[in-house]
């Protein structure tokens, strides 16, 4: 087979894969602009009615902003815990660092339903269910590994001689970290923050088990699907997708900036 035919075949295969992955979104977006009160495809008429409901109805808008609030709190905790954990594992040569790293990222591998069930049993035993603090802590458990993975990868690519040079010049450990290590890790930390935010913002399974009467946006969508099923769920889903795409874009920009910074430092060195 000629190289030209190979390229054409690969391009067609790539387009087919992209279509397969994006087809649910292509189907969902028109539903969110449907004038009808039922989910029907194709839409009978085009309207922003359900987006107005999403942002003006107290239950929907409250669920949206609650999800944002929880996501921000989870992000702050995850960045602090995840960055410190990554530094401890990668920089301080802890005994069994490989095992510790594996345990730290276990929530990415263990089925979500298992984690949710374990949290439900623990928090029920402690009588901590139906608490915003409990929900933040539960989301943090599954969000921290994203920060650990991203920051650990950045630390492995970071030249330690720069930090040692700063200490030789008189900077203490904290000053060296703040002036050298932290700026170099900033893109990775930002990317980890984006991933941790959306790990919380998009979560349904853990929220379903531990939230009780607290209703986040994914849980509001789930409840509406079971009880009413109007196009507001499609509008809410599209808003979540749009926010996720923006977050992934920011994470990619941060990653690219980090790679450029690393190449520049290596070239200067």
Coordinates of N, CA and C in Angstrom, one line a residue, residues 36-269:
X36 N -39.9 22.6 22.6 CA -40.9 21.7 23.2 C -40.6 21.4 24.6
X37 N -41.6 21.0 25.4 CA -41.4 20.6 26.8 C -40.9 19.2 26.9
X38 N -40.8 18.5 25.9 CA -40.3 17.1 25.9 C -39.1 17.0 25.1
X39 N -38.3 16.0 25.4 CA -37.0 15.7 24.7 C -37.4 15.1 23.3
X40 N -37.3 15.8 22.2 CA -37.6 15.3 20.9 C -36.5 15.7 19.9
X41 N -36.2 14.8 19.1 CA -35.2 15.0 18.0 C -35.7 14.6 16.7
X42 N -35.6 15.5 15.7 CA -35.0 16.9 15.8 C -35.9 17.8 16.5
X43 N -35.4 19.0 16.9 CA -36.3 20.0 17.6 C -37.4 20.5 16.7
X44 N -38.6 20.6 17.3 CA -39.7 21.2 16.6 C -39.5 22.7 16.3
X45 N -38.9 23.4 17.2 CA -38.5 24.8 17.0 C -37.3 25.1 17.9
X46 N -36.6 26.2 17.5 CA -35.4 26.5 18.2 C -35.6 27.6 19.3
X47 N -35.1 27.4 20.4 CA -35.3 28.4 21.5 C -34.2 28.3 22.6
X48 N -34.0 29.4 23.3 CA -33.1 29.4 24.5 C -33.9 29.2 25.8
X49 N -35.1 28.8 25.7 CA -36.0 28.7 26.8 C -35.4 27.9 28.0
X50 N -34.8 26.7 27.7 CA -34.3 25.9 28.7 C -33.0 26.3 29.4
X51 N -32.3 27.2 28.6 CA -31.1 27.8 29.2 C -31.5 28.9 30.2
X52 N -32.6 29.6 29.8 CA -33.2 30.6 30.8 C -33.7 29.9 32.0
X53 N -34.3 28.7 31.9 CA -34.8 28.0 33.1 C -33.6 27.6 33.9
X54 N -32.5 27.1 33.3 CA -31.4 26.6 34.0 C -30.8 27.7 34.9
X55 N -30.7 29.0 34.4 CA -30.1 30.0 35.1 C -31.0 30.9 36.0
X56 N -32.3 30.7 35.8 CA -33.3 31.5 36.6 C -34.0 30.6 37.6
X57 N -34.3 29.4 37.3 CA -35.0 28.5 38.3 C -34.1 28.3 39.5
X58 N -34.7 28.4 40.6 CA -33.9 28.4 41.9 C -33.2 27.0 42.1
X59 N -33.9 25.9 41.8 CA -33.4 24.6 42.0 C -32.2 24.3 41.1
X60 N -32.4 24.7 39.8 CA -31.3 24.5 38.8 C -30.1 25.4 39.1
X61 N -30.3 26.7 39.2 CA -29.2 27.6 39.4 C -28.5 27.3 40.7
X62 N -29.3 27.0 41.7 CA -28.7 26.7 43.0 C -27.8 25.5 43.0
X63 N -28.3 24.4 42.2 CA -27.4 23.2 42.1 C -26.2 23.6 41.3
X64 N -26.3 24.4 40.3 CA -25.1 24.8 39.5 C -24.1 25.5 40.3
X65 N -24.5 26.5 41.0 CA -23.5 27.3 41.8 C -23.0 26.5 43.0
X66 N -23.8 25.6 43.5 CA -23.3 24.7 44.6 C -22.2 23.8 44.1
X67 N -22.4 23.3 42.9 CA -21.3 22.5 42.3 C -20.0 23.2 42.1
X68 N -20.2 24.5 41.6 CA -19.0 25.4 41.4 C -18.3 25.6 42.8
X69 N -19.1 25.9 43.8 CA -18.6 26.2 45.1 C -17.8 25.0 45.7
X70 N -18.4 23.8 45.6 CA -17.8 22.6 46.0 C -16.5 22.3 45.2
X71 N -16.6 22.5 43.9 CA -15.5 22.3 43.1 C -14.3 23.2 43.4
X72 N -14.6 24.4 43.7 CA -13.5 25.4 44.1 C -12.8 24.9 45.4
X73 N -13.7 24.6 46.4 CA -13.1 24.1 47.7 C -12.3 22.8 47.5
X74 N -12.8 21.9 46.7 CA -12.1 20.6 46.5 C -10.8 20.9 45.8
X75 N -10.8 21.9 44.8 CA -9.6 22.2 44.1 C -8.5 22.8 45.0
X76 N -8.9 23.7 45.9 CA -7.9 24.2 46.9 C -7.3 23.1 47.7
X77 N -8.1 22.3 48.3 CA -7.6 21.2 49.1 C -6.7 20.2 48.3
X78 N -7.2 19.9 47.1 CA -6.5 18.9 46.3 C -5.1 19.4 45.8
X79 N -5.0 20.7 45.5 CA -3.8 21.3 45.1 C -2.8 21.3 46.2
X80 N -3.2 21.7 47.4 CA -2.4 21.7 48.6 C -1.9 20.3 48.9
X81 N -2.8 19.3 49.1 CA -2.5 18.0 49.4 C -1.7 17.3 48.3
X82 N -2.1 17.4 47.1 CA -1.5 16.7 46.0 C -0.1 17.2 45.7
X83 N 0.1 18.5 45.8 CA 1.4 19.1 45.5 C 2.4 18.7 46.6
X84 N 2.0 18.8 47.8 CA 2.8 18.3 49.0 C 3.2 16.9 48.9
X85 N 2.2 16.0 48.5 CA 2.4 14.6 48.4 C 3.4 14.3 47.3
X86 N 3.2 14.9 46.1 CA 4.1 14.7 45.0 C 5.5 15.1 45.4
X87 N 5.7 16.2 46.0 CA 7.0 16.7 46.5 C 7.7 15.7 47.4
X88 N 6.9 15.2 48.4 CA 7.4 14.2 49.4 C 7.8 12.9 48.7
X89 N 7.1 12.5 47.7 CA 7.4 11.2 47.1 C 8.6 11.3 46.1
X90 N 8.6 12.5 45.4 CA 9.6 12.6 44.3 C 10.9 13.2 44.8
X91 N 10.8 14.0 45.8 CA 12.0 14.8 46.2 C 12.7 14.2 47.4
X92 N 12.0 13.7 48.3 CA 12.6 13.3 49.6 C 12.9 11.8 49.7
X93 N 12.8 11.1 48.6 CA 13.2 9.7 48.5 C 12.7 8.9 49.7
X94 N 11.4 8.9 49.9 CA 10.8 8.2 51.0 C 10.9 6.7 50.8
X95 N 11.1 5.9 51.9 CA 11.1 4.5 51.7 C 9.8 4.0 51.1
X96 N 9.9 3.1 50.2 CA 8.7 2.6 49.5 C 7.9 3.6 48.7
X97 N 8.7 4.6 48.1 CA 8.1 5.7 47.4 C 7.1 5.1 46.2
X98 N 7.6 4.1 45.6 CA 6.8 3.5 44.5 C 5.4 3.0 45.0
X99 N 5.5 2.3 46.2 CA 4.2 1.8 46.8 C 3.3 2.9 47.2
X100 N 4.0 4.0 47.8 CA 3.2 5.1 48.3 C 2.5 5.8 47.1
X101 N 3.2 5.9 46.0 CA 2.7 6.6 44.8 C 1.5 5.8 44.3
X102 N 1.7 4.4 44.2 CA 0.6 3.6 43.8 C -0.7 3.7 44.7
X103 N -0.5 3.8 46.0 CA -1.6 3.9 46.9 C -2.3 5.3 46.7
X104 N -1.4 6.3 46.5 CA -2.0 7.7 46.4 C -2.8 7.8 45.1
X105 N -2.5 7.1 44.1 CA -3.3 7.3 42.9 C -4.4 6.2 42.7
X106 N -4.5 5.3 43.7 CA -5.5 4.2 43.7 C -6.9 4.6 43.4
X107 N -7.4 5.8 43.9 CA -8.7 6.2 43.5 C -9.0 6.4 42.0
X108 N -7.9 6.5 41.2 CA -8.1 6.6 39.8 C -8.3 5.2 39.2
X109 N -8.0 4.2 39.9 CA -8.0 2.8 39.4 C -9.2 2.0 40.0
X110 N -9.4 2.2 41.3 CA -10.5 1.5 41.9 C -11.9 2.0 41.4
X111 N -12.8 1.1 41.1 CA -14.1 1.5 40.6 C -14.8 2.5 41.5
X112 N -15.4 3.5 40.9 CA -16.0 4.6 41.7 C -17.1 4.1 42.6
X113 N -17.8 3.1 42.2 CA -18.9 2.6 43.1 C -18.3 2.0 44.3
X114 N -17.1 1.4 44.3 CA -16.5 0.8 45.4 C -16.1 1.9 46.4
X115 N -15.5 3.0 45.9 CA -15.1 4.1 46.7 C -16.3 4.8 47.3
X116 N -17.3 4.9 46.6 CA -18.6 5.6 47.1 C -19.2 4.7 48.2
X117 N -19.2 3.4 48.0 CA -19.8 2.6 49.0 C -19.0 2.6 50.3
X118 N -17.7 2.6 50.2 CA -16.8 2.7 51.3 C -17.0 4.0 52.1
X119 N -17.1 5.1 51.3 CA -17.3 6.4 52.0 C -18.7 6.4 52.7
X120 N -19.7 5.9 52.0 CA -21.0 5.9 52.6 C -21.0 5.1 54.0
X121 N -20.4 4.0 54.0 CA -20.4 3.2 55.2 C -19.6 3.9 56.3
X122 N -18.4 4.5 55.9 CA -17.6 5.3 56.9 C -18.4 6.5 57.4
X123 N -18.9 7.3 56.6 CA -19.6 8.5 57.0 C -20.9 8.2 57.7
X124 N -21.5 7.1 57.3 CA -22.8 6.8 58.1 C -22.4 6.3 59.5
X125 N -21.3 5.6 59.6 CA -20.8 5.2 61.0 C -20.5 6.4 61.8
X126 N -19.9 7.4 61.2 CA -19.5 8.6 61.9 C -20.7 9.7 62.0
X127 N -21.8 9.3 61.4 CA -23.0 10.2 61.3 C -22.6 11.6 60.7
X128 N -21.9 11.5 59.6 CA -21.4 12.7 58.9 C -22.2 12.8 57.5
X129 N -23.1 12.0 57.2 CA -23.8 12.1 56.0 C -24.6 13.4 55.9
X130 N -25.0 13.8 54.7 CA -25.8 15.0 54.4 C -25.1 16.3 54.9
X131 N -23.8 16.4 54.7 CA -23.0 17.5 55.2 C -22.2 18.0 54.0
X132 N -22.1 19.3 53.8 CA -21.3 19.9 52.7 C -19.9 19.6 53.0
X133 N -19.4 19.6 54.2 CA -18.0 19.3 54.5 C -17.7 17.9 54.1
X134 N -18.6 17.0 54.4 CA -18.4 15.6 54.0 C -18.3 15.4 52.5
X135 N -19.2 16.1 51.8 CA -19.1 16.0 50.3 C -17.8 16.6 49.8
X136 N -17.3 17.7 50.3 CA -16.1 18.2 49.9 C -14.9 17.2 50.2
X137 N -14.9 16.6 51.4 CA -13.9 15.7 51.7 C -13.9 14.4 50.8
X138 N -15.2 14.0 50.5 CA -15.3 12.8 49.6 C -14.8 13.1 48.2
X139 N -15.2 14.3 47.7 CA -14.7 14.6 46.4 C -13.2 14.8 46.3
X140 N -12.6 15.3 47.4 CA -11.2 15.5 47.5 C -10.4 14.2 47.4
X141 N -11.0 13.2 47.9 CA -10.3 11.8 47.9 C -10.1 11.4 46.4
X142 N -11.0 11.7 45.5 CA -10.9 11.3 44.1 C -10.2 12.3 43.3
X143 N -10.1 13.6 43.8 CA -9.5 14.6 43.0 C -8.0 14.8 43.3
X144 N -7.5 14.4 44.5 CA -6.1 14.6 44.8 C -5.2 13.8 43.9
X145 N -5.6 12.5 43.5 CA -4.6 11.8 42.6 C -4.3 12.5 41.3
X146 N -5.3 13.3 40.8 CA -5.0 14.0 39.5 C -3.8 15.0 39.7
X147 N -3.9 15.7 40.8 CA -2.8 16.6 41.1 C -1.5 15.9 41.3
X148 N -1.5 14.8 42.0 CA -0.3 14.0 42.3 C 0.3 13.5 41.0
X149 N -0.5 13.0 40.1 CA 0.0 12.5 38.8 C 0.7 13.6 38.0
X150 N 0.0 14.7 37.8 CA 0.5 15.8 37.0 C 1.7 16.4 37.6
X151 N 1.7 16.7 38.9 CA 2.8 17.4 39.5 C 4.0 16.5 39.6
X152 N 3.8 15.2 39.9 CA 4.9 14.2 39.9 C 5.6 14.1 38.5
X153 N 4.8 14.1 37.5 CA 5.4 14.1 36.1 C 6.2 15.3 35.9
X154 N 5.8 16.5 36.3 CA 6.5 17.7 36.2 C 7.8 17.7 37.0
X155 N 7.8 17.1 38.2 CA 8.9 17.0 39.0 C 10.0 16.1 38.4
X156 N 9.6 15.1 37.8 CA 10.5 14.2 37.1 C 11.3 14.9 36.0
X157 N 10.6 15.8 35.4 CA 11.3 16.5 34.3 C 12.0 17.8 34.7
X158 N 11.9 18.1 36.0 CA 12.5 19.3 36.5 C 14.0 19.1 36.9
X159 N 14.9 19.9 36.4 CA 16.3 19.8 36.7 C 16.6 20.2 38.1
X160 N 17.0 19.2 38.9 CA 17.3 19.5 40.3 C 18.5 20.4 40.5
X161 N 19.4 20.5 39.5 CA 20.6 21.3 39.7 C 20.2 22.8 39.9
X162 N 19.1 23.2 39.3 CA 18.6 24.6 39.4 C 18.3 24.9 40.9
X163 N 17.6 23.9 41.6 CA 17.3 24.1 43.0 C 18.6 24.1 43.8
X164 N 19.5 23.2 43.5 CA 20.8 23.1 44.2 C 21.6 24.4 44.1
X165 N 21.5 24.9 42.9 CA 22.3 26.2 42.6 C 21.7 27.3 43.5
X166 N 20.4 27.3 43.6 CA 19.8 28.4 44.4 C 20.2 28.3 45.9
X167 N 20.3 27.0 46.4 CA 20.8 26.8 47.7 C 22.2 27.2 47.9
X168 N 23.0 26.9 46.9 CA 24.5 27.2 47.0 C 24.6 28.8 47.1
X169 N 23.7 29.5 46.4 CA 23.7 30.9 46.4 C 23.1 31.5 47.7
X170 N 22.7 30.7 48.6 CA 22.3 31.2 49.9 C 20.8 31.1 50.2
X171 N 20.0 30.6 49.2 CA 18.6 30.5 49.5 C 18.3 29.2 50.3
X172 N 17.5 29.4 51.3 CA 17.1 28.3 52.2 C 16.1 27.4 51.5
X173 N 15.7 26.3 52.1 CA 14.8 25.4 51.4 C 13.5 26.0 51.0
X174 N 12.9 26.8 51.9 CA 11.6 27.4 51.6 C 11.7 28.5 50.5
X175 N 12.8 29.3 50.6 CA 13.0 30.3 49.6 C 13.3 29.7 48.2
X176 N 14.1 28.6 48.2 CA 14.4 27.9 47.0 C 13.1 27.3 46.4
X177 N 12.2 26.8 47.2 CA 11.0 26.3 46.7 C 10.1 27.4 46.1
X178 N 10.0 28.5 46.9 CA 9.1 29.6 46.4 C 9.6 30.3 45.2
X179 N 10.9 30.4 45.0 CA 11.5 31.2 43.9 C 11.9 30.3 42.7
X180 N 12.1 29.1 42.9 CA 12.6 28.2 41.8 C 11.6 27.1 41.5
X181 N 11.4 26.3 42.5 CA 10.5 25.1 42.2 C 9.1 25.4 41.9
X182 N 8.5 26.3 42.7 CA 7.1 26.6 42.6 C 6.8 27.2 41.2
X183 N 7.6 28.3 40.8 CA 7.3 28.8 39.4 C 7.4 27.8 38.3
X184 N 8.4 26.8 38.5 CA 8.6 25.8 37.4 C 7.4 24.8 37.4
X185 N 6.8 24.6 38.6 CA 5.6 23.7 38.7 C 4.3 24.4 38.5
X186 N 4.3 25.7 38.3 CA 3.0 26.4 38.2 C 2.1 25.9 37.1
X187 N 2.6 25.6 35.9 CA 1.8 25.1 34.8 C 1.2 23.7 35.2
X188 N 2.0 22.8 35.8 CA 1.5 21.5 36.2 C 0.5 21.6 37.3
X189 N 0.7 22.5 38.3 CA -0.3 22.7 39.3 C -1.6 23.3 38.8
X190 N -1.5 24.2 37.8 CA -2.7 24.7 37.2 C -3.5 23.6 36.5
X191 N -2.7 22.8 35.7 CA -3.4 21.7 35.0 C -4.0 20.7 36.0
X192 N -3.3 20.4 37.1 CA -3.9 19.5 38.1 C -5.1 20.1 38.8
X193 N -5.1 21.4 39.0 CA -6.2 22.1 39.6 C -7.5 22.0 38.7
X194 N -7.3 22.1 37.4 CA -8.4 22.0 36.4 C -9.0 20.6 36.5
X195 N -8.1 19.6 36.5 CA -8.6 18.2 36.5 C -9.3 17.9 37.8
X196 N -8.8 18.4 38.9 CA -9.4 18.2 40.2 C -10.8 18.9 40.3
X197 N -10.8 20.1 39.8 CA -12.1 20.8 39.8 C -13.2 20.0 39.1
X198 N -12.9 19.5 37.9 CA -13.9 18.8 37.1 C -14.1 17.4 37.6
X199 N -13.2 16.8 38.3 CA -13.4 15.6 39.0 C -14.5 15.7 40.0
X200 N -14.6 16.9 40.7 CA -15.6 17.2 41.6 C -16.9 17.7 41.0
X201 N -16.7 18.6 40.0 CA -17.9 19.2 39.4 C -18.7 18.2 38.7
X202 N -18.1 17.2 38.0 CA -18.8 16.2 37.2 C -19.3 15.0 38.0
X203 N -18.9 14.9 39.3 CA -19.1 13.7 40.0 C -20.6 13.4 40.3
X204 N -21.1 12.2 40.1 CA -22.4 11.8 40.4 C -22.4 10.7 41.4
X205 N -21.6 9.6 41.2 CA -21.7 8.4 42.0 C -21.4 8.7 43.5
X206 N -20.3 9.3 43.8 CA -20.0 9.6 45.2 C -21.1 10.6 45.8
X207 N -21.5 11.6 45.1 CA -22.5 12.5 45.5 C -23.8 11.8 45.8
X208 N -24.1 10.8 45.0 CA -25.4 10.1 45.2 C -25.4 9.3 46.5
X209 N -24.2 8.8 46.9 CA -24.1 8.0 48.1 C -24.0 8.9 49.4
X210 N -23.4 10.0 49.3 CA -23.1 10.7 50.6 C -23.8 12.1 50.8
X211 N -24.4 12.6 49.7 CA -24.9 14.0 49.8 C -26.2 14.1 50.6
X212 N -27.0 13.1 50.6 CA -28.3 13.2 51.2 C -29.2 14.2 50.5
X213 N -29.6 15.3 51.2 CA -30.5 16.3 50.6 C -29.7 17.3 49.8
X214 N -28.4 17.3 49.9 CA -27.6 18.3 49.1 C -27.6 17.9 47.7
X215 N -28.0 18.9 46.8 CA -28.2 18.6 45.4 C -27.3 19.3 44.5
X216 N -26.3 18.7 44.0 CA -25.3 19.3 43.0 C -25.9 19.2 41.6
X217 N -25.3 19.8 40.7 CA -25.9 19.8 39.3 C -26.0 18.4 38.7
X218 N -24.9 17.6 38.8 CA -25.1 16.2 38.3 C -26.2 15.5 38.9
X219 N -26.4 15.7 40.3 CA -27.4 15.0 41.0 C -28.8 15.5 40.6
X220 N -28.8 16.9 40.3 CA -30.1 17.5 39.9 C -30.5 16.9 38.5
X221 N -29.5 16.7 37.6 CA -29.8 16.1 36.3 C -30.3 14.7 36.5
X222 N -29.7 13.9 37.4 CA -30.1 12.6 37.6 C -31.5 12.5 38.2
X223 N -31.8 13.4 39.1 CA -33.2 13.4 39.7 C -34.2 13.8 38.7
X224 N -33.9 14.7 37.8 CA -34.8 15.2 36.8 C -35.0 14.1 35.8
X225 N -34.0 13.3 35.4 CA -34.1 12.2 34.5 C -35.1 11.2 35.0
X226 N -35.1 11.0 36.3 CA -35.9 10.0 37.0 C -37.4 10.4 37.2
X227 N -37.5 11.8 37.3 CA -38.8 12.3 37.7 C -39.6 13.0 36.7
X228 N -38.9 13.8 35.8 CA -39.6 14.7 34.9 C -39.1 14.6 33.5
X229 N -37.9 14.7 33.2 CA -37.2 14.6 31.9 C -37.7 15.7 30.9
X230 N -37.3 16.9 31.2 CA -37.6 18.0 30.2 C -36.2 18.4 29.7
X231 N -36.2 19.3 28.6 CA -34.9 19.7 28.0 C -34.0 20.5 28.8
X232 N -34.4 20.8 30.0 CA -33.4 21.5 30.9 C -32.2 20.6 31.2
X233 N -32.4 19.3 31.3 CA -31.3 18.4 31.5 C -30.3 18.5 30.4
X234 N -30.8 18.6 29.2 CA -29.9 18.8 28.0 C -29.1 20.1 28.1
X235 N -29.8 21.2 28.5 CA -29.1 22.4 28.6 C -28.1 22.4 29.7
X236 N -28.4 21.8 30.8 CA -27.4 21.6 31.9 C -26.2 20.8 31.5
X237 N -26.5 19.7 30.8 CA -25.4 18.9 30.3 C -24.5 19.6 29.3
X238 N -25.1 20.4 28.5 CA -24.3 21.2 27.5 C -23.4 22.3 28.3
X239 N -24.0 22.9 29.3 CA -23.2 23.8 30.1 C -22.0 23.1 30.8
X240 N -22.2 21.9 31.3 CA -21.2 21.1 31.9 C -20.1 20.8 30.9
X241 N -20.5 20.4 29.7 CA -19.5 20.0 28.6 C -18.7 21.3 28.2
X242 N -19.4 22.4 28.1 CA -18.7 23.7 27.7 C -17.7 24.0 28.8
X243 N -18.1 23.9 30.1 CA -17.1 24.3 31.1 C -15.9 23.3 31.1
X244 N -16.2 22.0 30.9 CA -15.2 21.0 30.8 C -14.2 21.3 29.7
X245 N -14.7 21.7 28.5 CA -13.9 22.0 27.4 C -13.0 23.2 27.7
X246 N -13.6 24.2 28.3 CA -12.8 25.4 28.7 C -11.7 25.0 29.7
X247 N -12.0 24.2 30.7 CA -11.0 23.7 31.6 C -9.9 22.9 31.0
X248 N -10.3 22.0 30.1 CA -9.3 21.2 29.4 C -8.4 22.1 28.5
X249 N -9.0 23.1 27.9 CA -8.2 24.1 27.1 C -7.2 24.8 28.0
X250 N -7.6 25.2 29.2 CA -6.7 25.9 30.1 C -5.6 24.9 30.5
X251 N -5.9 23.7 30.8 CA -4.9 22.7 31.2 C -3.9 22.5 30.1
X252 N -4.4 22.4 28.9 CA -3.5 22.2 27.7 C -2.6 23.4 27.5
X253 N -3.1 24.6 27.7 CA -2.3 25.8 27.6 C -1.2 25.8 28.6
X254 N -1.6 25.4 29.9 CA -0.6 25.3 31.0 C 0.4 24.3 30.7
X255 N 0.0 23.1 30.1 CA 1.0 22.1 29.8 C 2.0 22.5 28.8
X256 N 1.5 23.2 27.7 CA 2.3 23.7 26.6 C 3.3 24.8 27.2
X257 N 2.8 25.6 28.0 CA 3.6 26.6 28.6 C 4.8 26.0 29.4
X258 N 4.4 25.0 30.2 CA 5.4 24.3 31.0 C 6.5 23.6 30.1
X259 N 6.1 23.0 29.0 CA 7.0 22.4 28.1 C 8.0 23.4 27.4
X260 N 7.4 24.6 27.1 CA 8.2 25.6 26.5 C 9.2 26.2 27.5
X261 N 8.8 26.3 28.8 CA 9.7 26.8 29.8 C 10.8 25.8 30.0
X262 N 10.4 24.5 30.0 CA 11.5 23.4 30.2 C 12.5 23.4 29.1
X263 N 12.0 23.5 27.9 CA 12.9 23.6 26.7 C 13.8 24.8 26.8
X264 N 13.3 25.9 27.2 CA 14.1 27.2 27.3 C 15.2 27.0 28.4
X265 N 14.8 26.4 29.5 CA 15.8 26.2 30.6 C 16.9 25.3 30.2
X266 N 16.5 24.2 29.5 CA 17.5 23.3 29.0 C 18.4 23.9 28.0
X267 N 17.8 24.7 27.1 CA 18.7 25.4 26.1 C 19.6 26.4 26.7
X268 N 19.1 27.1 27.7 CA 20.0 28.0 28.4 C 21.1 27.3 29.2
X269 N 20.7 26.1 29.7 CA 21.7 25.4 30.5 C 22.8 24.8 29.6

